Amino acid sequence: LRNASARSLGFADYYAMRLELDELDEAGLFALLDDLERGTAPLFAAYKRGLDARLAARFRVAPAELRPWHYGDPFFQEAPRPGLDLDRHFTARPLEAMLVDSFAAIGLDVRDLLARADLYERPSKSQHAFCLCVDRREDIRVLCNLRPSEFWMSTLLHEFGHAVYDRHVAPSLPYFLREPSHILTTEASAMLFGRLTKDAAWLERHAGVAPDEARAVAADCARAARDRLLVQTRWMLVMCAMERALYRDPEQDLDTLWWDLVERYQSLRRPERRRAPDWASKVHFSAAPVYYHNYMLGEMMASQLQAALKRELGDGPGVDARYVASPRVGEFLVERLFRDGRAHDWRETLRRATGGALGAAAFVAGLETTGGGE
């Protein structure tokens, strides 16, 4: 039905239509994903060898006997929880205080945004988290369900990464240009901030972790962040390839194709004698079609922005501390990313901010700095 609707408007299929309407080029998108696949393949292979050895020992099976259900997450879209426990660092102070201090250190005031936020659990409330700009001016609202944990601190930073973008779009712009340049640019801003809870310099400055301990956990934090991104990347490659194939030929053997892609990108072994539409249990295929690539491109863009920011701050000794404590970070984001809203195409917005087109290099380089082994 979706394909019929898209073809009636002159598109090859629904997938192609949604990409074009979202200002993305299909050939360019998959060229980026191919670069990402090649760049992460050796890192992921090394990571998964170590993971498989641990899981095989835990379940007392040979590595060749491991199947998807051994990996904790039903789709292996999340890395198994690391031994690193950061939650104890988020109980002494309210998360809101850490949020305000974190943004103030880089020259951004979020107190008025916080005053309009709905942050804690209550009966019948949405269980998720999101940011909503009601009027494309000052009425920006964040919803969360905070608990004192690293997960919710990261989520709070993520949502306020959206909020500060909305807040700093120039109010003089026409209404239809008064929003982020693209879903990718606002997701990149949110991801940039959401990553901070595993940054040793941020933990020391804003979570009150002692300097010696912050240095001690720095490598573990970096490795946990790398593992998360590696696993998510390989999973997202499955989703993107599957969804394009789904719309190109809905009548093909999709059940087999799904496991072919899982084996190719995630190195999981399919269950024996399994014949079922397992792919269809992922809700995005039905409820949020042709969207999953945005998560991956957002991560890539966040890495590219982070690399540009550190260059701006002067790469070298002390740059990590400056990255979480210099007003130049806020100035950079406001002037180069936030202020012009949709006045420019998202590609031009990114070029102005980082000096180049979107690519996989910064993302892969960020993964490589922590090493590919276990």
mmCIF file of C-alpha atoms in Angstrom:
data_model
loop_
_atom_site.group_PDB
_atom_site.id
_atom_site.type_symbol
_atom_site.label_atom_id
_atom_site.label_comp_id
_atom_site.label_asym_id
_atom_site.label_seq_id
_atom_site.Cartn_x
_atom_site.Cartn_y
_atom_site.Cartn_z
ATOM 1 C CA LEU A 1 0.000 0.000 0.000
ATOM 2 C CA ARG A 2 2.812 2.404 0.825
ATOM 3 C CA ASN A 3 4.587 1.608 -2.428
ATOM 4 C CA ALA A 4 1.384 2.078 -4.429
ATOM 5 C CA SER A 5 0.892 5.499 -2.884
ATOM 6 C CA ALA A 6 4.487 6.534 -3.603
ATOM 7 C CA ARG A 7 4.423 5.218 -7.180
ATOM 8 C CA SER A 8 1.231 7.135 -7.895
ATOM 9 C CA LEU A 9 3.307 10.262 -7.219
ATOM 10 C CA GLY A 10 6.121 9.185 -9.528
ATOM 11 C CA PHE A 11 8.585 7.654 -7.044
ATOM 12 C CA ALA A 12 10.228 4.257 -7.497
ATOM 13 C CA ASP A 13 8.904 3.099 -4.112
ATOM 14 C CA TYR A 14 7.957 4.386 -0.673
ATOM 15 C CA TYR A 15 11.532 4.161 0.616
ATOM 16 C CA ALA A 16 12.853 6.392 -2.164
ATOM 17 C CA MET A 17 9.999 8.858 -1.628
ATOM 18 C CA ARG A 18 10.595 9.189 2.109
ATOM 19 C CA LEU A 19 14.318 9.756 1.638
ATOM 20 C CA GLU A 20 13.792 12.426 -0.998
ATOM 21 C CA LEU A 21 11.188 14.217 1.103
ATOM 22 C CA ASP A 22 13.639 14.068 4.002
ATOM 23 C CA GLU A 23 16.341 15.820 1.899
ATOM 24 C CA LEU A 24 18.472 12.689 1.622
ATOM 25 C CA ASP A 25 19.920 10.999 -1.425
ATOM 26 C CA GLU A 26 19.632 7.202 -1.458
ATOM 27 C CA ALA A 27 22.909 6.598 -3.290
ATOM 28 C CA GLY A 28 24.732 9.028 -1.020
ATOM 29 C CA LEU A 29 23.188 7.509 2.108
ATOM 30 C CA PHE A 30 24.283 3.987 1.260
ATOM 31 C CA ALA A 31 27.737 5.147 0.190
ATOM 32 C CA LEU A 32 28.097 6.574 3.709
ATOM 33 C CA LEU A 33 26.796 3.361 5.262
ATOM 34 C CA ASP A 34 29.214 1.297 3.154
ATOM 35 C CA ASP A 35 32.113 3.438 4.404
ATOM 36 C CA LEU A 36 30.856 2.944 7.932
ATOM 37 C CA GLU A 37 30.595 -0.824 7.460
ATOM 38 C CA ARG A 38 34.170 -1.056 6.200
ATOM 39 C CA GLY A 39 35.530 1.239 8.884
ATOM 40 C CA THR A 40 33.887 -0.551 11.805
ATOM 41 C CA ALA A 41 34.283 -4.157 10.565
ATOM 42 C CA PRO A 42 37.713 -4.882 12.117
ATOM 43 C CA LEU A 43 36.838 -3.100 15.371
ATOM 44 C CA PHE A 44 33.559 -4.971 15.692
ATOM 45 C CA ALA A 45 35.178 -8.329 14.861
ATOM 46 C CA ALA A 46 37.732 -7.839 17.648
ATOM 47 C CA TYR A 47 35.049 -6.728 20.106
ATOM 48 C CA LYS A 48 32.770 -9.636 19.299
ATOM 49 C CA ARG A 49 35.524 -12.224 19.656
ATOM 50 C CA GLY A 50 36.051 -11.063 23.222
ATOM 51 C CA LEU A 51 32.317 -10.888 23.913
ATOM 52 C CA ASP A 52 31.711 -14.376 22.501
ATOM 53 C CA ALA A 53 34.483 -15.816 24.663
ATOM 54 C CA ARG A 54 32.875 -14.323 27.794
ATOM 55 C CA LEU A 55 29.378 -15.443 26.852
ATOM 56 C CA ALA A 56 30.536 -18.945 25.972
ATOM 57 C CA ALA A 57 32.179 -19.245 29.388
ATOM 58 C CA ARG A 58 29.107 -17.859 31.139
ATOM 59 C CA PHE A 59 26.659 -20.222 29.416
ATOM 60 C CA ARG A 60 29.086 -23.149 29.296
ATOM 61 C CA VAL A 61 28.818 -23.656 25.560
ATOM 62 C CA ALA A 62 31.260 -23.509 22.686
ATOM 63 C CA PRO A 63 31.397 -20.122 20.908
ATOM 64 C CA ALA A 64 29.917 -21.776 17.799
ATOM 65 C CA GLU A 65 26.831 -22.712 19.851
ATOM 66 C CA LEU A 66 25.982 -19.121 20.765
ATOM 67 C CA ARG A 67 22.674 -17.883 19.355
ATOM 68 C CA PRO A 68 20.908 -14.481 19.431
ATOM 69 C CA TRP A 69 19.213 -15.147 22.786
ATOM 70 C CA HIS A 70 22.590 -15.378 24.534
ATOM 71 C CA TYR A 71 23.319 -11.684 23.893
ATOM 72 C CA GLY A 72 20.807 -10.195 26.336
ATOM 73 C CA ASP A 73 19.071 -7.849 23.911
ATOM 74 C CA PRO A 74 16.654 -9.616 21.526
ATOM 75 C CA PHE A 75 18.062 -7.799 18.481
ATOM 76 C CA PHE A 76 21.643 -7.315 19.792
ATOM 77 C CA GLN A 77 21.082 -3.608 19.296
ATOM 78 C CA GLU A 78 22.610 -2.783 22.681
ATOM 79 C CA ALA A 79 25.940 -3.963 24.050
ATOM 80 C CA PRO A 80 25.653 -6.195 27.133
ATOM 81 C CA ARG A 81 25.841 -4.056 30.249
ATOM 82 C CA PRO A 82 29.489 -3.342 31.121
ATOM 83 C CA GLY A 83 30.948 -4.067 34.529
ATOM 84 C CA LEU A 84 31.438 -0.313 34.932
ATOM 85 C CA ASP A 85 28.923 1.124 37.426
ATOM 86 C CA LEU A 86 28.546 4.884 37.217
ATOM 87 C CA ASP A 87 25.146 5.187 38.919
ATOM 88 C CA ARG A 88 26.663 5.871 42.368
ATOM 89 C CA HIS A 89 28.019 9.168 41.028
ATOM 90 C CA PHE A 90 24.509 10.449 40.317
ATOM 91 C CA THR A 91 22.926 10.148 43.754
ATOM 92 C CA ALA A 92 24.628 12.908 45.776
ATOM 93 C CA ARG A 93 23.359 15.897 43.774
ATOM 94 C CA PRO A 94 20.086 16.448 41.901
ATOM 95 C CA LEU A 95 20.441 15.733 38.202
ATOM 96 C CA GLU A 96 18.983 19.159 37.458
ATOM 97 C CA ALA A 97 21.869 20.860 39.298
ATOM 98 C CA MET A 98 24.416 18.909 37.276
ATOM 99 C CA LEU A 99 22.542 19.822 34.105
ATOM 100 C CA VAL A 100 22.540 23.559 34.864
ATOM 101 C CA ASP A 101 26.225 23.538 35.803
ATOM 102 C CA SER A 102 27.173 21.496 32.741
ATOM 103 C CA PHE A 103 25.552 23.918 30.305
ATOM 104 C CA ALA A 104 26.632 27.022 32.250
ATOM 105 C CA ALA A 105 30.271 25.898 31.997
ATOM 106 C CA ILE A 106 30.080 26.146 28.207
ATOM 107 C CA GLY A 107 28.207 29.436 28.254
ATOM 108 C CA LEU A 108 24.599 28.267 27.874
ATOM 109 C CA ASP A 109 21.885 29.101 30.429
ATOM 110 C CA VAL A 110 19.135 26.458 30.647
ATOM 111 C CA ARG A 111 17.406 27.575 33.852
ATOM 112 C CA ASP A 112 14.331 28.931 32.087
ATOM 113 C CA LEU A 113 14.083 25.747 30.009
ATOM 114 C CA LEU A 114 14.340 23.706 33.191
ATOM 115 C CA ALA A 115 11.537 25.731 34.799
ATOM 116 C CA ARG A 116 9.146 24.579 32.039
ATOM 117 C CA ALA A 117 10.277 20.944 32.106
ATOM 118 C CA ASP A 118 8.238 18.006 33.430
ATOM 119 C CA LEU A 119 10.912 15.779 34.904
ATOM 120 C CA TYR A 120 9.567 13.180 37.345
ATOM 121 C CA GLU A 121 7.322 10.145 37.277
ATOM 122 C CA ARG A 122 3.639 10.283 38.105
ATOM 123 C CA PRO A 123 0.613 8.098 37.335
ATOM 124 C CA SER A 124 -0.528 8.024 33.682
ATOM 125 C CA LYS A 125 2.438 10.069 32.479
ATOM 126 C CA SER A 126 4.290 9.145 29.287
ATOM 127 C CA GLN A 127 7.107 6.776 30.256
ATOM 128 C CA HIS A 128 9.566 8.138 27.717
ATOM 129 C CA ALA A 129 11.545 11.341 27.243
ATOM 130 C CA PHE A 130 11.281 14.032 24.584
ATOM 131 C CA CYS A 131 11.680 17.708 23.796
ATOM 132 C CA LEU A 132 8.901 19.740 22.194
ATOM 133 C CA CYS A 133 9.096 23.285 20.834
ATOM 134 C CA VAL A 134 5.472 24.429 20.964
ATOM 135 C CA ASP A 135 5.629 27.814 19.265
ATOM 136 C CA ARG A 136 9.050 27.940 17.521
ATOM 137 C CA ARG A 137 9.978 30.669 19.993
ATOM 138 C CA GLU A 138 10.270 30.469 23.793
ATOM 139 C CA ASP A 139 7.805 27.712 24.711
ATOM 140 C CA ILE A 140 10.175 24.750 24.705
ATOM 141 C CA ARG A 141 9.292 21.827 26.948
ATOM 142 C CA VAL A 142 11.252 18.751 28.002
ATOM 143 C CA LEU A 143 9.600 15.660 29.454
ATOM 144 C CA CYS A 144 11.573 13.014 31.378
ATOM 145 C CA ASN A 145 11.018 10.461 34.138
ATOM 146 C CA LEU A 146 14.163 11.036 36.148
ATOM 147 C CA ARG A 147 15.774 8.657 38.579
ATOM 148 C CA PRO A 148 19.262 9.134 40.066
ATOM 149 C CA SER A 149 21.225 7.129 37.516
ATOM 150 C CA GLU A 150 23.730 7.565 34.727
ATOM 151 C CA PHE A 151 21.092 6.537 32.181
ATOM 152 C CA TRP A 152 18.714 9.327 33.179
ATOM 153 C CA MET A 153 21.490 11.916 33.438
ATOM 154 C CA SER A 154 22.495 11.024 29.883
ATOM 155 C CA THR A 155 18.857 11.222 28.780
ATOM 156 C CA LEU A 156 18.410 14.607 30.456
ATOM 157 C CA LEU A 157 21.504 15.984 28.717
ATOM 158 C CA HIS A 158 20.288 14.530 25.420
ATOM 159 C CA GLU A 159 16.875 16.178 25.623
ATOM 160 C CA PHE A 160 18.359 19.523 26.627
ATOM 161 C CA GLY A 161 20.701 19.172 23.669
ATOM 162 C CA HIS A 162 17.535 19.449 21.585
ATOM 163 C CA ALA A 163 16.171 22.250 23.770
ATOM 164 C CA VAL A 164 19.208 24.545 23.533
ATOM 165 C CA TYR A 165 19.154 24.149 19.749
ATOM 166 C CA ASP A 166 15.491 25.229 19.608
ATOM 167 C CA ARG A 167 16.180 28.051 22.057
ATOM 168 C CA HIS A 168 18.985 29.587 19.992
ATOM 169 C CA VAL A 169 17.424 29.537 16.541
ATOM 170 C CA ALA A 170 17.260 33.209 15.570
ATOM 171 C CA PRO A 171 13.743 34.568 16.397
ATOM 172 C CA SER A 172 14.042 37.003 13.475
ATOM 173 C CA LEU A 173 13.802 34.143 10.958
ATOM 174 C CA PRO A 174 10.487 33.541 9.157
ATOM 175 C CA TYR A 175 8.276 31.003 10.923
ATOM 176 C CA PHE A 176 8.951 28.151 8.505
ATOM 177 C CA LEU A 177 12.725 28.573 8.876
ATOM 178 C CA ARG A 178 12.607 28.916 12.661
ATOM 179 C CA GLU A 179 13.530 25.332 13.569
ATOM 180 C CA PRO A 180 16.616 23.094 13.362
ATOM 181 C CA SER A 181 18.140 22.686 9.931
ATOM 182 C CA HIS A 182 17.222 18.986 9.853
ATOM 183 C CA ILE A 183 16.329 16.104 12.152
ATOM 184 C CA LEU A 184 19.989 15.062 11.807
ATOM 185 C CA THR A 185 21.383 18.331 13.117
ATOM 186 C CA THR A 186 19.186 18.416 16.216
ATOM 187 C CA GLU A 187 19.847 14.718 16.881
ATOM 188 C CA ALA A 188 23.570 15.386 16.555
ATOM 189 C CA SER A 189 23.325 18.165 19.142
ATOM 190 C CA ALA A 190 21.410 15.897 21.509
ATOM 191 C CA MET A 191 23.827 12.998 21.046
ATOM 192 C CA LEU A 192 26.807 15.295 21.600
ATOM 193 C CA PHE A 193 25.506 16.153 25.071
ATOM 194 C CA GLY A 194 24.121 12.717 25.898
ATOM 195 C CA ARG A 195 27.598 11.188 25.509
ATOM 196 C CA LEU A 196 29.044 13.316 28.323
ATOM 197 C CA THR A 197 28.152 10.993 31.208
ATOM 198 C CA LYS A 198 30.900 8.629 30.050
ATOM 199 C CA ASP A 199 33.449 11.441 29.604
ATOM 200 C CA ALA A 200 36.072 11.396 32.377
ATOM 201 C CA ALA A 201 36.590 15.181 32.315
ATOM 202 C CA TRP A 202 32.827 15.761 32.616
ATOM 203 C CA LEU A 203 32.524 13.237 35.463
ATOM 204 C CA GLU A 204 35.273 14.989 37.381
ATOM 205 C CA ARG A 205 33.922 18.498 36.881
ATOM 206 C CA HIS A 206 30.162 17.988 37.029
ATOM 207 C CA ALA A 207 29.511 14.693 38.821
ATOM 208 C CA GLY A 208 32.093 15.300 41.546
ATOM 209 C CA VAL A 209 34.210 12.251 40.789
ATOM 210 C CA ALA A 210 37.632 12.541 42.452
ATOM 211 C CA PRO A 211 40.419 13.299 39.932
ATOM 212 C CA ASP A 212 42.278 10.054 40.670
ATOM 213 C CA GLU A 213 39.122 8.004 40.258
ATOM 214 C CA ALA A 214 38.111 9.895 37.117
ATOM 215 C CA ARG A 215 41.467 9.064 35.551
ATOM 216 C CA ALA A 216 41.131 5.452 36.699
ATOM 217 C CA VAL A 217 37.723 4.995 35.077
ATOM 218 C CA ALA A 218 38.545 7.013 31.946
ATOM 219 C CA ALA A 219 39.630 3.991 29.925
ATOM 220 C CA ASP A 220 36.652 1.937 31.127
ATOM 221 C CA CYS A 221 34.273 4.784 30.253
ATOM 222 C CA ALA A 222 35.789 5.166 26.799
ATOM 223 C CA ARG A 223 35.611 1.423 26.207
ATOM 224 C CA ALA A 224 31.961 1.245 27.329
ATOM 225 C CA ALA A 225 31.075 4.134 25.023
ATOM 226 C CA ARG A 226 32.951 2.501 22.154
ATOM 227 C CA ASP A 227 31.254 -0.868 22.710
ATOM 228 C CA ARG A 228 27.827 0.773 22.728
ATOM 229 C CA LEU A 229 28.478 2.581 19.460
ATOM 230 C CA LEU A 230 30.015 -0.463 17.771
ATOM 231 C CA VAL A 231 27.056 -2.694 18.595
ATOM 232 C CA GLN A 232 24.512 -0.036 17.663
ATOM 233 C CA THR A 233 26.276 0.678 14.373
ATOM 234 C CA ARG A 234 26.234 -2.922 13.199
ATOM 235 C CA TRP A 235 22.579 -3.239 14.210
ATOM 236 C CA MET A 236 21.628 -0.054 12.366
ATOM 237 C CA LEU A 237 23.295 -1.382 9.215
ATOM 238 C CA VAL A 238 20.958 -4.385 9.413
ATOM 239 C CA MET A 239 17.903 -2.147 9.763
ATOM 240 C CA CYS A 240 18.841 0.179 6.906
ATOM 241 C CA ALA A 241 19.658 -2.635 4.477
ATOM 242 C CA MET A 242 16.531 -4.575 5.422
ATOM 243 C CA GLU A 243 14.162 -1.660 5.052
ATOM 244 C CA ARG A 244 15.470 -0.678 1.629
ATOM 245 C CA ALA A 245 15.151 -4.289 0.437
ATOM 246 C CA LEU A 246 11.660 -4.555 1.926
ATOM 247 C CA TYR A 247 10.293 -1.749 -0.225
ATOM 248 C CA ARG A 248 12.240 -2.700 -3.326
ATOM 249 C CA ASP A 249 10.672 -6.179 -3.365
ATOM 250 C CA PRO A 250 8.058 -6.883 -0.673
ATOM 251 C CA GLU A 251 7.316 -10.325 -2.165
ATOM 252 C CA GLN A 252 10.824 -11.768 -1.709
ATOM 253 C CA ASP A 253 11.747 -14.176 1.100
ATOM 254 C CA LEU A 254 12.068 -11.492 3.778
ATOM 255 C CA ASP A 255 12.409 -13.982 6.645
ATOM 256 C CA THR A 256 15.580 -15.460 5.156
ATOM 257 C CA LEU A 257 16.895 -12.070 4.079
ATOM 258 C CA TRP A 258 16.626 -10.812 7.656
ATOM 259 C CA TRP A 259 18.875 -13.528 9.031
ATOM 260 C CA ASP A 260 21.266 -13.156 6.083
ATOM 261 C CA LEU A 261 21.741 -9.510 7.052
ATOM 262 C CA VAL A 262 22.017 -10.287 10.770
ATOM 263 C CA GLU A 263 24.765 -12.815 10.054
ATOM 264 C CA ARG A 264 26.561 -10.434 7.694
ATOM 265 C CA TYR A 265 26.576 -7.307 9.818
ATOM 266 C CA GLN A 266 26.231 -8.588 13.394
ATOM 267 C CA SER A 267 28.001 -11.959 13.123
ATOM 268 C CA LEU A 268 25.131 -13.721 14.911
ATOM 269 C CA ARG A 269 24.163 -17.271 14.009
ATOM 270 C CA ARG A 270 20.536 -17.747 12.963
ATOM 271 C CA PRO A 271 18.421 -20.241 14.912
ATOM 272 C CA GLU A 272 18.199 -23.633 13.233
ATOM 273 C CA ARG A 273 14.969 -24.508 11.411
ATOM 274 C CA ARG A 274 13.525 -21.062 12.137
ATOM 275 C CA ARG A 275 10.910 -19.885 9.626
ATOM 276 C CA ALA A 276 9.036 -16.825 10.906
ATOM 277 C CA PRO A 277 8.811 -13.083 10.169
ATOM 278 C CA ASP A 278 11.177 -12.157 13.001
ATOM 279 C CA TRP A 279 12.053 -8.879 11.257
ATOM 280 C CA ALA A 280 8.438 -7.715 11.587
ATOM 281 C CA SER A 281 8.643 -7.733 15.383
ATOM 282 C CA LYS A 282 10.760 -4.558 15.191
ATOM 283 C CA VAL A 283 8.158 -1.837 15.615
ATOM 284 C CA HIS A 284 9.944 0.754 13.462
ATOM 285 C CA PHE A 285 9.064 -1.108 10.258
ATOM 286 C CA SER A 286 5.378 -0.440 10.865
ATOM 287 C CA ALA A 287 5.194 2.571 13.202
ATOM 288 C CA ALA A 288 8.230 4.678 12.193
ATOM 289 C CA PRO A 289 9.073 3.707 8.608
ATOM 290 C CA VAL A 290 12.213 4.895 6.825
ATOM 291 C CA TYR A 291 13.557 6.611 9.921
ATOM 292 C CA TYR A 292 16.237 4.366 11.390
ATOM 293 C CA HIS A 293 19.073 5.796 9.290
ATOM 294 C CA ASN A 294 18.650 9.090 11.159
ATOM 295 C CA TYR A 295 19.998 7.523 14.345
ATOM 296 C CA MET A 296 23.179 6.449 12.576
ATOM 297 C CA LEU A 297 23.702 9.681 10.660
ATOM 298 C CA GLY A 298 23.079 11.630 13.854
ATOM 299 C CA GLU A 299 25.853 9.726 15.649
ATOM 300 C CA MET A 300 28.208 10.342 12.729
ATOM 301 C CA MET A 301 27.375 14.031 12.710
ATOM 302 C CA ALA A 302 27.851 14.261 16.487
ATOM 303 C CA SER A 303 31.339 12.775 16.126
ATOM 304 C CA GLN A 304 32.142 15.231 13.341
ATOM 305 C CA LEU A 305 30.955 18.161 15.468
ATOM 306 C CA GLN A 306 32.947 16.931 18.453
ATOM 307 C CA ALA A 307 36.109 16.669 16.354
ATOM 308 C CA ALA A 308 35.545 20.197 14.992
ATOM 309 C CA LEU A 309 34.976 21.567 18.495
ATOM 310 C CA LYS A 310 38.186 20.036 19.794
ATOM 311 C CA ARG A 311 40.106 21.472 16.859
ATOM 312 C CA GLU A 312 38.593 24.855 17.682
ATOM 313 C CA LEU A 313 39.737 24.474 21.298
ATOM 314 C CA GLY A 314 43.251 23.479 20.231
ATOM 315 C CA ASP A 315 43.788 19.735 20.104
ATOM 316 C CA GLY A 316 46.421 18.554 22.539
ATOM 317 C CA PRO A 317 46.932 18.401 26.306
ATOM 318 C CA GLY A 318 43.964 19.705 28.268
ATOM 319 C CA VAL A 319 41.504 19.719 25.369
ATOM 320 C CA ASP A 320 39.162 17.249 27.076
ATOM 321 C CA ALA A 321 38.892 19.506 30.126
ATOM 322 C CA ARG A 322 38.298 22.559 27.932
ATOM 323 C CA TYR A 323 35.637 20.680 25.970
ATOM 324 C CA VAL A 324 33.394 20.449 29.065
ATOM 325 C CA ALA A 325 34.267 23.840 30.566
ATOM 326 C CA SER A 326 34.884 26.449 27.886
ATOM 327 C CA PRO A 327 32.292 29.075 26.845
ATOM 328 C CA ARG A 328 33.777 28.767 23.362
ATOM 329 C CA VAL A 329 31.900 25.477 23.026
ATOM 330 C CA GLY A 330 28.545 27.215 23.464
ATOM 331 C CA GLU A 331 29.584 30.063 21.176
ATOM 332 C CA PHE A 332 30.626 27.588 18.481
ATOM 333 C CA LEU A 333 27.329 25.698 18.617
ATOM 334 C CA VAL A 334 25.148 28.815 18.672
ATOM 335 C CA GLU A 335 26.992 30.630 15.892
ATOM 336 C CA ARG A 336 27.739 27.729 13.570
ATOM 337 C CA LEU A 337 24.934 25.258 14.157
ATOM 338 C CA PHE A 338 21.899 26.625 16.004
ATOM 339 C CA ARG A 339 21.310 30.243 15.022
ATOM 340 C CA ASP A 340 20.551 29.956 11.299
ATOM 341 C CA GLY A 341 17.806 27.367 11.761
ATOM 342 C CA ARG A 342 16.584 26.166 8.374
ATOM 343 C CA ALA A 343 18.047 29.132 6.496
ATOM 344 C CA HIS A 344 20.505 26.699 4.910
ATOM 345 C CA ASP A 345 20.284 23.150 3.620
ATOM 346 C CA TRP A 346 21.504 20.736 6.316
ATOM 347 C CA ARG A 347 24.589 19.888 4.261
ATOM 348 C CA GLU A 348 25.566 23.554 4.134
ATOM 349 C CA THR A 349 24.854 23.898 7.850
ATOM 350 C CA LEU A 350 27.215 21.009 8.583
ATOM 351 C CA ARG A 351 29.871 22.377 6.227
ATOM 352 C CA ARG A 352 29.747 25.758 7.971
ATOM 353 C CA ALA A 353 30.038 24.070 11.361
ATOM 354 C CA THR A 354 32.717 21.472 10.655
ATOM 355 C CA GLY A 355 34.365 22.496 7.397
ATOM 356 C CA GLY A 356 33.344 19.399 5.468
ATOM 357 C CA ALA A 357 30.614 17.082 4.243
ATOM 358 C CA LEU A 358 29.161 14.340 6.424
ATOM 359 C CA GLY A 359 31.458 11.327 6.479
ATOM 360 C CA ALA A 360 32.355 8.281 8.533
ATOM 361 C CA ALA A 361 35.958 9.288 9.273
ATOM 362 C CA ALA A 362 35.435 11.165 12.554
ATOM 363 C CA PHE A 363 33.069 8.510 13.884
ATOM 364 C CA VAL A 364 35.454 5.645 13.098
ATOM 365 C CA ALA A 365 38.448 7.590 14.392
ATOM 366 C CA GLY A 366 36.643 8.107 17.688
ATOM 367 C CA LEU A 367 36.138 4.365 18.004
ATOM 368 C CA GLU A 368 39.731 3.609 17.080
ATOM 369 C CA THR A 369 41.230 5.839 19.787
ATOM 370 C CA THR A 370 40.141 3.373 22.484
ATOM 371 C CA GLY A 371 41.486 0.346 20.595
ATOM 372 C CA GLY A 372 39.544 -2.413 18.917
ATOM 373 C CA GLY A 373 40.347 -5.310 21.258
ATOM 374 C CA GLU A 374 38.960 -6.486 24.560
#
